mmCIF file of C-alpha atoms in Angstrom:
data_model
loop_
_atom_site.group_PDB
_atom_site.id
_atom_site.type_symbol
_atom_site.label_atom_id
_atom_site.label_comp_id
_atom_site.label_asym_id
_atom_site.label_seq_id
_atom_site.Cartn_x
_atom_site.Cartn_y
_atom_site.Cartn_z
ATOM 1 C CA LYS H 25 10.987 -8.431 6.922
ATOM 2 C CA ASN H 26 7.878 -6.310 6.422
ATOM 3 C CA GLN H 27 5.018 -8.283 4.950
ATOM 4 C CA VAL H 28 1.436 -7.700 3.949
ATOM 5 C CA GLU H 29 -0.796 -10.714 3.410
ATOM 6 C CA GLN H 30 -4.241 -10.483 1.898
ATOM 7 C CA SER H 31 -7.009 -13.031 1.903
ATOM 8 C CA PRO H 32 -8.770 -14.470 0.143
ATOM 9 C CA GLN H 33 -6.745 -14.434 -3.053
ATOM 10 C CA SER H 34 -9.958 -14.321 -5.072
ATOM 11 C CA LEU H 35 -13.638 -14.101 -4.311
ATOM 12 C CA ILE H 36 -16.818 -14.464 -6.321
ATOM 13 C CA ILE H 37 -20.087 -13.056 -4.995
ATOM 14 C CA LEU H 38 -23.540 -12.279 -6.340
ATOM 15 C CA GLU H 39 -24.592 -8.723 -7.022
ATOM 16 C CA GLY H 40 -26.180 -7.113 -3.986
ATOM 17 C CA LYS H 41 -24.319 -9.267 -1.472
ATOM 18 C CA ASN H 42 -21.789 -8.010 1.055
ATOM 19 C CA CYS H 43 -18.223 -9.206 1.384
ATOM 20 C CA THR H 44 -15.168 -8.669 3.576
ATOM 21 C CA LEU H 45 -11.552 -8.711 2.491
ATOM 22 C CA GLN H 46 -8.724 -9.223 4.960
ATOM 23 C CA CYS H 47 -5.251 -7.755 5.298
ATOM 24 C CA ASN H 48 -2.666 -8.831 7.894
ATOM 25 C CA TYR H 49 0.658 -7.068 8.174
ATOM 26 C CA THR H 50 3.938 -7.145 10.044
ATOM 27 C CA VAL H 51 5.168 -3.660 9.097
ATOM 28 C CA SER H 52 6.719 -1.908 12.072
ATOM 29 C CA PRO H 53 6.859 0.851 13.097
ATOM 30 C CA PHE H 54 3.485 1.489 11.514
ATOM 31 C CA SER H 55 2.525 4.720 9.796
ATOM 32 C CA ASN H 56 -0.612 4.131 7.767
ATOM 33 C CA LEU H 57 -2.652 1.522 5.928
ATOM 34 C CA ARG H 58 -4.327 2.182 2.605
ATOM 35 C CA TRP H 59 -6.827 0.247 0.533
ATOM 36 C CA TYR H 60 -6.858 0.671 -3.224
ATOM 37 C CA LYS H 61 -9.159 -0.564 -5.957
ATOM 38 C CA GLN H 62 -7.523 -1.468 -9.247
ATOM 39 C CA ASP H 63 -9.563 -2.148 -12.344
ATOM 40 C CA THR H 64 -7.935 -4.341 -14.986
ATOM 41 C CA GLY H 65 -5.485 -2.333 -17.052
ATOM 42 C CA ARG H 66 -5.795 0.784 -14.905
ATOM 43 C CA GLY H 67 -3.861 2.378 -12.093
ATOM 44 C CA PRO H 68 -5.003 1.849 -8.474
ATOM 45 C CA VAL H 69 -7.520 4.271 -7.026
ATOM 46 C CA SER H 70 -7.455 5.150 -3.342
ATOM 47 C CA LEU H 71 -10.416 3.996 -1.234
ATOM 48 C CA THR H 72 -9.318 4.700 2.344
ATOM 49 C CA ILE H 73 -6.271 5.637 4.364
ATOM 50 C CA MET H 74 -5.991 5.012 8.104
ATOM 51 C CA THR H 75 -3.377 5.986 10.633
ATOM 52 C CA PHE H 76 -2.591 4.336 13.955
ATOM 53 C CA SER H 77 -5.320 6.145 15.867
ATOM 54 C CA GLU H 78 -8.113 5.373 13.420
ATOM 55 C CA ASN H 79 -9.983 2.092 13.613
ATOM 56 C CA THR H 80 -12.650 2.614 10.986
ATOM 57 C CA LYS H 81 -13.134 4.712 7.889
ATOM 58 C CA SER H 82 -15.870 4.696 5.297
ATOM 59 C CA ASN H 83 -16.020 5.727 1.671
ATOM 60 C CA GLY H 84 -19.516 5.165 0.337
ATOM 61 C CA ARG H 85 -20.187 1.433 0.319
ATOM 62 C CA TYR H 86 -16.615 0.691 1.367
ATOM 63 C CA THR H 87 -15.748 0.505 5.069
ATOM 64 C CA ALA H 88 -12.243 -0.236 6.247
ATOM 65 C CA THR H 89 -11.332 -1.259 9.788
ATOM 66 C CA LEU H 90 -7.955 -1.321 11.459
ATOM 67 C CA ASP H 91 -6.793 -3.132 14.581
ATOM 68 C CA ALA H 92 -3.268 -1.857 15.156
ATOM 69 C CA ASP H 93 -2.780 -4.195 18.111
ATOM 70 C CA THR H 94 -3.365 -7.359 16.110
ATOM 71 C CA LYS H 95 -2.075 -5.736 12.894
ATOM 72 C CA GLN H 96 -5.152 -6.600 10.941
ATOM 73 C CA SER H 97 -7.382 -4.645 8.616
ATOM 74 C CA SER H 98 -10.517 -5.484 6.736
ATOM 75 C CA LEU H 99 -12.381 -3.906 3.846
ATOM 76 C CA HIS H 100 -16.118 -4.437 3.890
ATOM 77 C CA ILE H 101 -18.116 -3.881 0.722
ATOM 78 C CA THR H 102 -21.835 -3.421 1.153
ATOM 79 C CA ALA H 103 -24.517 -4.142 -1.452
ATOM 80 C CA SER H 104 -21.996 -5.090 -4.106
ATOM 81 C CA GLN H 105 -22.358 -3.897 -7.675
ATOM 82 C CA LEU H 106 -20.997 -5.315 -10.918
ATOM 83 C CA SER H 107 -18.599 -2.368 -11.076
ATOM 84 C CA ASP H 108 -17.006 -3.516 -7.825
ATOM 85 C CA SER H 109 -15.319 -6.315 -9.787
ATOM 86 C CA ALA H 110 -11.627 -5.437 -9.467
ATOM 87 C CA SER H 111 -8.467 -6.169 -7.559
ATOM 88 C CA TYR H 112 -8.301 -4.694 -4.040
ATOM 89 C CA ILE H 113 -4.842 -3.938 -2.755
ATOM 90 C CA CYS H 114 -3.776 -3.316 0.832
ATOM 91 C CA VAL H 115 -0.696 -1.111 1.259
ATOM 92 C CA VAL H 116 1.046 -0.556 4.593
ATOM 93 C CA SER H 117 3.642 2.149 5.171
ATOM 94 C CA GLY H 118 6.237 2.303 7.877
ATOM 95 C CA ARG H 119 7.228 5.381 9.826
ATOM 96 C CA GLY H 120 10.333 7.462 9.324
ATOM 97 C CA ASN H 121 12.556 8.385 6.424
ATOM 98 C CA ALA H 122 13.473 4.785 5.856
ATOM 99 C CA GLY H 123 9.853 3.702 5.906
ATOM 100 C CA LYS H 124 8.645 2.088 2.725
ATOM 101 C CA SER H 125 5.265 1.051 1.477
ATOM 102 C CA THR H 126 4.668 -2.679 1.362
ATOM 103 C CA PHE H 127 2.032 -3.933 -1.043
ATOM 104 C CA GLY H 128 -0.183 -6.948 -0.564
ATOM 105 C CA ASP H 129 -0.770 -9.236 -3.530
ATOM 106 C CA GLY H 130 -4.383 -8.130 -3.719
ATOM 107 C CA THR H 131 -7.762 -9.843 -3.647
ATOM 108 C CA THR H 132 -9.520 -10.280 -6.954
ATOM 109 C CA LEU H 133 -13.236 -9.724 -6.499
ATOM 110 C CA THR H 134 -15.740 -10.806 -9.118
ATOM 111 C CA VAL H 135 -19.348 -9.703 -8.741
ATOM 112 C CA LYS H 136 -21.786 -11.719 -10.817
ATOM 113 C CA PRO H 137 -25.336 -10.752 -11.735
ATOM 114 C CA GLY P 15 -8.498 13.386 -4.620
ATOM 115 C CA ALA P 16 -5.385 14.660 -6.311
ATOM 116 C CA VAL P 17 -4.754 13.824 -9.954
ATOM 117 C CA VAL P 18 -1.719 12.110 -11.388
ATOM 118 C CA SER P 19 -1.547 11.919 -15.146
ATOM 119 C CA GLN P 20 0.567 9.306 -16.891
ATOM 120 C CA HIS P 21 1.343 9.418 -20.592
ATOM 121 C CA PRO P 22 1.128 7.531 -22.868
ATOM 122 C CA SER P 23 -1.552 5.027 -21.830
ATOM 123 C CA TRP P 24 -0.097 2.457 -24.157
ATOM 124 C CA VAL P 25 2.872 2.216 -26.488
ATOM 125 C CA ILE P 26 4.226 -0.350 -28.923
ATOM 126 C CA CYS P 27 7.877 -0.120 -29.859
ATOM 127 C CA LYS P 28 10.484 -2.145 -31.693
ATOM 128 C CA SER P 29 13.248 -4.014 -29.916
ATOM 129 C CA GLY P 30 16.296 -1.865 -29.373
ATOM 130 C CA THR P 31 14.479 1.448 -29.262
ATOM 131 C CA SER P 32 13.894 3.617 -26.194
ATOM 132 C CA VAL P 33 10.557 4.645 -24.760
ATOM 133 C CA LYS P 34 9.814 7.545 -22.413
ATOM 134 C CA ILE P 35 6.877 7.521 -20.010
ATOM 135 C CA GLU P 36 5.788 10.717 -18.275
ATOM 136 C CA CYS P 37 4.160 11.069 -14.874
ATOM 137 C CA ARG P 38 2.689 14.421 -13.885
ATOM 138 C CA SER P 39 1.015 15.580 -10.692
ATOM 139 C CA LEU P 40 -1.614 17.996 -11.963
ATOM 140 C CA ASP P 41 -2.830 19.782 -8.856
ATOM 141 C CA PHE P 42 -0.145 19.289 -6.225
ATOM 142 C CA GLN P 43 3.611 19.300 -5.871
ATOM 143 C CA ALA P 44 5.038 15.822 -5.541
ATOM 144 C CA THR P 45 8.251 15.690 -3.596
ATOM 145 C CA THR P 46 8.394 11.973 -4.194
ATOM 146 C CA MET P 47 7.307 9.862 -7.144
ATOM 147 C CA PHE P 48 7.419 6.114 -7.442
ATOM 148 C CA TRP P 49 7.658 3.850 -10.451
ATOM 149 C CA TYR P 50 6.157 0.367 -10.442
ATOM 150 C CA ARG P 51 5.980 -2.531 -12.787
ATOM 151 C CA GLN P 52 3.096 -4.941 -12.795
ATOM 152 C CA PHE P 53 2.844 -8.305 -14.500
ATOM 153 C CA PRO P 54 -0.553 -9.887 -15.242
ATOM 154 C CA LYS P 55 -2.430 -10.982 -12.131
ATOM 155 C CA GLN P 56 0.404 -9.872 -9.876
ATOM 156 C CA SER P 57 0.745 -6.962 -7.499
ATOM 157 C CA LEU P 58 2.761 -3.835 -8.144
ATOM 158 C CA MET P 59 6.507 -4.192 -7.864
ATOM 159 C CA LEU P 60 8.393 -1.060 -6.845
ATOM 160 C CA MET P 61 11.182 -0.267 -9.300
ATOM 161 C CA ALA P 62 12.500 3.023 -7.995
ATOM 162 C CA THR P 63 11.802 6.047 -5.839
ATOM 163 C CA SER P 64 12.311 9.419 -7.441
ATOM 164 C CA ASN P 65 12.935 12.621 -5.475
ATOM 165 C CA GLU P 66 12.878 16.001 -7.157
ATOM 166 C CA GLY P 67 16.353 17.286 -7.921
ATOM 167 C CA SER P 68 18.224 14.191 -6.853
ATOM 168 C CA LYS P 69 19.107 10.777 -8.209
ATOM 169 C CA ALA P 70 16.508 8.068 -8.066
ATOM 170 C CA THR P 71 16.820 5.202 -5.618
ATOM 171 C CA TYR P 72 16.478 1.873 -7.375
ATOM 172 C CA GLU P 73 15.243 -1.348 -5.846
ATOM 173 C CA GLN P 74 17.482 -4.362 -5.833
ATOM 174 C CA GLY P 75 17.575 -6.099 -9.185
ATOM 175 C CA VAL P 76 16.422 -3.076 -11.195
ATOM 176 C CA GLU P 77 18.998 -1.909 -13.733
ATOM 177 C CA LYS P 78 19.451 1.835 -13.376
ATOM 178 C CA ASP P 79 21.103 2.132 -16.792
ATOM 179 C CA LYS P 80 18.163 0.444 -18.432
ATOM 180 C CA PHE P 81 15.401 2.278 -16.593
ATOM 181 C CA LEU P 82 16.411 5.923 -16.522
ATOM 182 C CA ILE P 83 14.440 8.110 -14.152
ATOM 183 C CA ASN P 84 14.433 11.889 -14.188
ATOM 184 C CA HIS P 85 12.499 13.961 -11.650
ATOM 185 C CA ALA P 86 13.211 17.393 -13.074
ATOM 186 C CA SER P 87 10.456 19.305 -11.296
ATOM 187 C CA LEU P 88 7.962 18.928 -8.466
ATOM 188 C CA THR P 89 5.278 17.960 -10.957
ATOM 189 C CA LEU P 90 7.067 15.771 -13.476
ATOM 190 C CA SER P 91 8.989 12.518 -13.407
ATOM 191 C CA THR P 92 9.935 10.474 -16.459
ATOM 192 C CA LEU P 93 10.882 6.838 -16.890
ATOM 193 C CA THR P 94 12.865 5.939 -19.998
ATOM 194 C CA VAL P 95 13.155 2.291 -20.927
ATOM 195 C CA THR P 96 16.366 2.138 -22.949
ATOM 196 C CA SER P 97 17.136 -0.464 -25.588
ATOM 197 C CA ALA P 98 13.817 -2.142 -24.945
ATOM 198 C CA HIS P 99 13.445 -5.905 -25.313
ATOM 199 C CA PRO P 100 10.296 -8.034 -25.442
ATOM 200 C CA GLU P 101 10.821 -9.063 -21.806
ATOM 201 C CA ASP P 102 10.398 -5.385 -20.864
ATOM 202 C CA SER P 103 6.788 -5.603 -22.009
ATOM 203 C CA SER P 104 4.700 -4.869 -18.959
ATOM 204 C CA PHE P 105 2.335 -2.446 -17.264
ATOM 205 C CA TYR P 106 4.222 0.495 -15.772
ATOM 206 C CA ILE P 107 2.557 2.677 -13.134
ATOM 207 C CA CYS P 108 3.712 5.795 -11.351
ATOM 208 C CA SER P 109 2.485 7.284 -8.118
ATOM 209 C CA ALA P 110 3.111 10.587 -6.429
ATOM 210 C CA SER P 111 2.793 11.927 -2.928
ATOM 211 C CA GLN P 112 3.384 15.246 -1.273
ATOM 212 C CA VAL P 113 4.982 13.713 1.777
ATOM 213 C CA LEU P 114 6.771 10.362 1.855
ATOM 214 C CA ASN P 115 4.513 7.459 2.802
ATOM 215 C CA THR P 116 1.336 9.470 3.072
ATOM 216 C CA GLU P 117 -1.529 9.284 0.588
ATOM 217 C CA ALA P 118 -0.116 8.239 -2.766
ATOM 218 C CA PHE P 119 -2.013 8.909 -5.963
ATOM 219 C CA PHE P 120 -1.509 6.656 -8.933
ATOM 220 C CA GLY P 121 -1.365 7.395 -12.610
ATOM 221 C CA GLN P 122 -3.530 5.389 -14.977
ATOM 222 C CA GLY P 123 -0.601 3.224 -16.061
ATOM 223 C CA THR P 124 1.229 2.638 -19.333
ATOM 224 C CA ARG P 125 0.981 -0.640 -21.218
ATOM 225 C CA LEU P 126 4.338 -1.174 -22.954
ATOM 226 C CA THR P 127 4.612 -3.799 -25.668
ATOM 227 C CA VAL P 128 7.993 -4.416 -27.248
ATOM 228 C CA VAL P 129 7.919 -6.286 -30.545
#
């Protein structure tokens, strides 16, 4: 069964600090891995998308890494801001017509002043 | 990125009535649209996959007669919650992609409250 596990479940950091969120998956065959940011009461917004051949991708202060061999990804947030407080969701898609997207449960990040 | 517009953002309805939620891809043609339901502090739960011009594929446990999905064009899919009950109150989100399992763009969500 395809699974996506995110850790930690929740995280509290001080404004200006860095943090790293983890995503481990068992989806196979692998197509792509996406990180989304979801503010409370809003739809998810795409941060990064990585395919098998990509091992790092940046979007401003967000940097995602992918190790397809160990099936692990991380999302690193640099110089956190109060507006980074949100839920971060890792989504992994399988290859082929039968491939589906599997969602992680998300990491809730709270940035405090 | 591409824009997906979901309407309405919130709706309150009486038990027994039906509610229609629209999902539009504004600047691209979406061959596939997805409908999700999300309970507080939980992740998105896929309800159904909608392909233009064909019947939707529902996930196990989702009642197709209760949650009617119509994907009439490459830019519009609708979800109708029929005979709504308070337990249907939830946050409903759609997403759309040009090609299956590539970048998916999400709508802003619809908060449904059934009273």
